CSV table of C-alpha atoms and ligand atoms in Angstrom, one decimal:
chain,number,residue,atom,x,y,z
A,214,MET,CA,21.5,-25.1,-23.8
A,215,ALA,CA,22.9,-21.5,-24.4
A,216,LYS,CA,25.1,-19.1,-22.4
A,217,VAL,CA,23.3,-16.3,-21.8
A,218,VAL,CA,25.6,-13.3,-21.2
A,219,TYR,CA,23.3,-10.6,-19.3
A,220,HIS,CA,24.6,-6.9,-19.1
A,221,LEU,CA,23.1,-5.8,-15.6
A,222,PRO,CA,22.1,-2.4,-15.1
A,223,ASP,CA,25.4,-1.6,-12.7
A,224,GLY,CA,27.5,-2.3,-15.5
A,225,THR,CA,28.5,-5.8,-14.5
A,226,THR,CA,27.5,-8.9,-16.5
A,227,SER,CA,26.2,-12.5,-15.5
A,228,GLU,CA,26.5,-15.4,-17.4
A,229,VAL,CA,23.7,-18.2,-17.2
A,230,ASP,CA,23.3,-21.3,-18.9
A,231,VAL,CA,19.9,-21.5,-19.5
A,232,ASP,CA,18.1,-24.7,-20.9
A,233,ALA,CA,16.3,-24.8,-24.5
A,234,GLY,CA,12.2,-23.7,-24.1
A,235,GLN,CA,13.1,-21.8,-21.1
A,236,SER,CA,13.2,-18.0,-21.5
A,237,ILE,CA,15.8,-15.5,-21.1
A,238,MET,CA,13.3,-14.0,-18.2
A,239,SER,CA,13.5,-17.5,-16.4
A,240,GLY,CA,17.5,-17.5,-16.7
A,241,SER,CA,17.7,-14.1,-14.9
A,242,VAL,CA,15.2,-15.0,-11.6
A,243,ASN,CA,16.3,-18.2,-11.5
A,244,ASN,CA,19.5,-16.9,-10.5
A,245,ASN,CA,18.2,-13.8,-8.6
A,246,LEU,CA,19.6,-11.4,-11.2
A,247,PRO,CA,18.7,-7.6,-10.7
A,248,GLY,CA,16.9,-6.1,-13.1
A,249,ILE,CA,14.3,-8.3,-14.0
A,250,VAL,CA,11.4,-8.4,-12.0
A,251,ALA,CA,9.2,-10.4,-14.1
A,252,GLU,CA,5.8,-9.6,-12.3
A,253,CYS,CA,3.4,-11.4,-14.6
A,254,GLY,CA,5.6,-14.5,-13.9
A,255,GLY,CA,6.1,-14.5,-18.2
A,256,SER,CA,2.3,-14.2,-19.5
A,257,CYS,CA,3.5,-11.1,-21.3
A,258,ALA,CA,1.9,-8.6,-19.6
A,259,CYS,CA,3.6,-6.6,-17.3
A,260,ALA,CA,6.9,-5.6,-19.1
A,261,THR,CA,9.0,-5.7,-15.7
A,262,CYS,CA,11.3,-8.0,-18.2
A,263,HIS,CA,12.7,-5.5,-20.9
A,264,VAL,CA,15.7,-6.2,-22.2
A,265,PHE,CA,18.0,-4.7,-25.5
A,266,LEU,CA,18.6,-7.3,-28.0
A,267,SER,CA,21.3,-6.4,-30.5
A,268,ASP,CA,20.6,-7.0,-34.4
A,269,GLU,CA,23.2,-9.8,-34.6
A,270,TYR,CA,21.0,-11.9,-31.5
A,271,ARG,CA,17.2,-10.3,-33.0
A,272,GLU,CA,17.1,-12.6,-35.9
A,273,LEU,CA,17.8,-15.8,-33.7
A,274,PHE,CA,14.5,-15.3,-32.0
A,275,ALA,CA,10.6,-15.2,-32.9
A,276,GLU,CA,9.3,-11.6,-34.0
A,277,PRO,CA,7.5,-10.2,-30.9
A,278,THR,CA,3.8,-10.6,-30.9
A,279,ASP,CA,1.5,-7.8,-31.5
A,280,GLU,CA,1.0,-7.8,-27.8
A,281,GLU,CA,4.5,-8.0,-26.7
A,282,ALA,CA,5.0,-4.7,-29.3
A,283,GLU,CA,2.2,-2.8,-27.4
A,284,LEU,CA,3.6,-3.2,-24.1
A,285,ILE,CA,7.2,-2.0,-25.2
A,286,GLU,CA,5.5,0.8,-27.1
A,287,TYR,CA,4.6,2.4,-24.0
A,288,LEU,CA,8.0,1.7,-22.3
A,289,ASP,CA,10.3,4.0,-21.1
A,290,GLY,CA,13.4,4.2,-22.3
A,291,ALA,CA,12.2,1.5,-25.4
A,292,THR,CA,14.3,1.3,-28.2
A,293,ASP,CA,14.3,-0.8,-32.1
A,294,GLU,CA,16.6,-3.2,-29.8
A,295,SER,CA,13.6,-3.4,-27.2
A,296,ARG,CA,12.1,-7.1,-26.4
A,297,LEU,CA,10.5,-8.7,-23.3
A,298,SER,CA,12.8,-11.6,-22.0
A,299,CYS,CA,10.0,-13.4,-21.2
A,300,GLN,CA,9.1,-13.5,-24.8
A,301,LEU,CA,12.7,-14.8,-26.0
A,302,ILE,CA,13.0,-18.5,-25.9
A,303,VAL,CA,16.2,-20.5,-25.6
A,304,SER,CA,16.9,-23.1,-28.7
A,305,ASP,CA,18.9,-25.6,-29.4
A,306,THR,CA,20.4,-23.5,-32.1
A,307,LEU,CA,21.9,-20.9,-30.2
A,308,ASP,CA,25.5,-20.6,-28.7
A,309,GLU,CA,26.1,-17.8,-26.8
A,310,ILE,CA,23.6,-14.5,-26.5
A,311,HIS,CA,24.1,-11.0,-25.0
A,312,VAL,CA,21.3,-9.2,-23.7
A,313,ARG,CA,21.5,-5.4,-22.1
A,314,VAL,CA,19.0,-5.5,-19.0
A,315,ALA,CA,16.9,-2.3,-18.7
A,316,ASP,CA,16.6,-1.7,-15.2
A,317,SER,CA,12.7,-2.4,-14.3
A,318,ARG,CA,12.6,-1.3,-10.6
B,14,FES,S1,7.9,-10.9,-17.0
B,14,FES,FE1,6.2,-10.0,-17.9
B,14,FES,S2,5.7,-9.3,-19.8
B,14,FES,FE2,7.6,-10.5,-19.6
């Protein structure tokens, strides 16, 4: 389990404990946090789960697949820190992670 701190589009933050094996997207959706819509339910097809992950946390997750990278390429406001949160899977080695949630609405 890891503590995920979501920095939300409205400037507030929410902390959620996310179990290992669950995605950062799931932690948000299961707690009804704003910003992550997750229209495709986590199948890497919609890009409505866009978050920004700083370098310090980036190396804790697997590199984006070609599929994810391609979706990010067409996102408005994408940066080098952009990831799709359904592809960010929490592991037991993680303690606390901060992500900035893009406004996907
Ligand atoms: S939930 Fe659709 S791409 Fe992540």
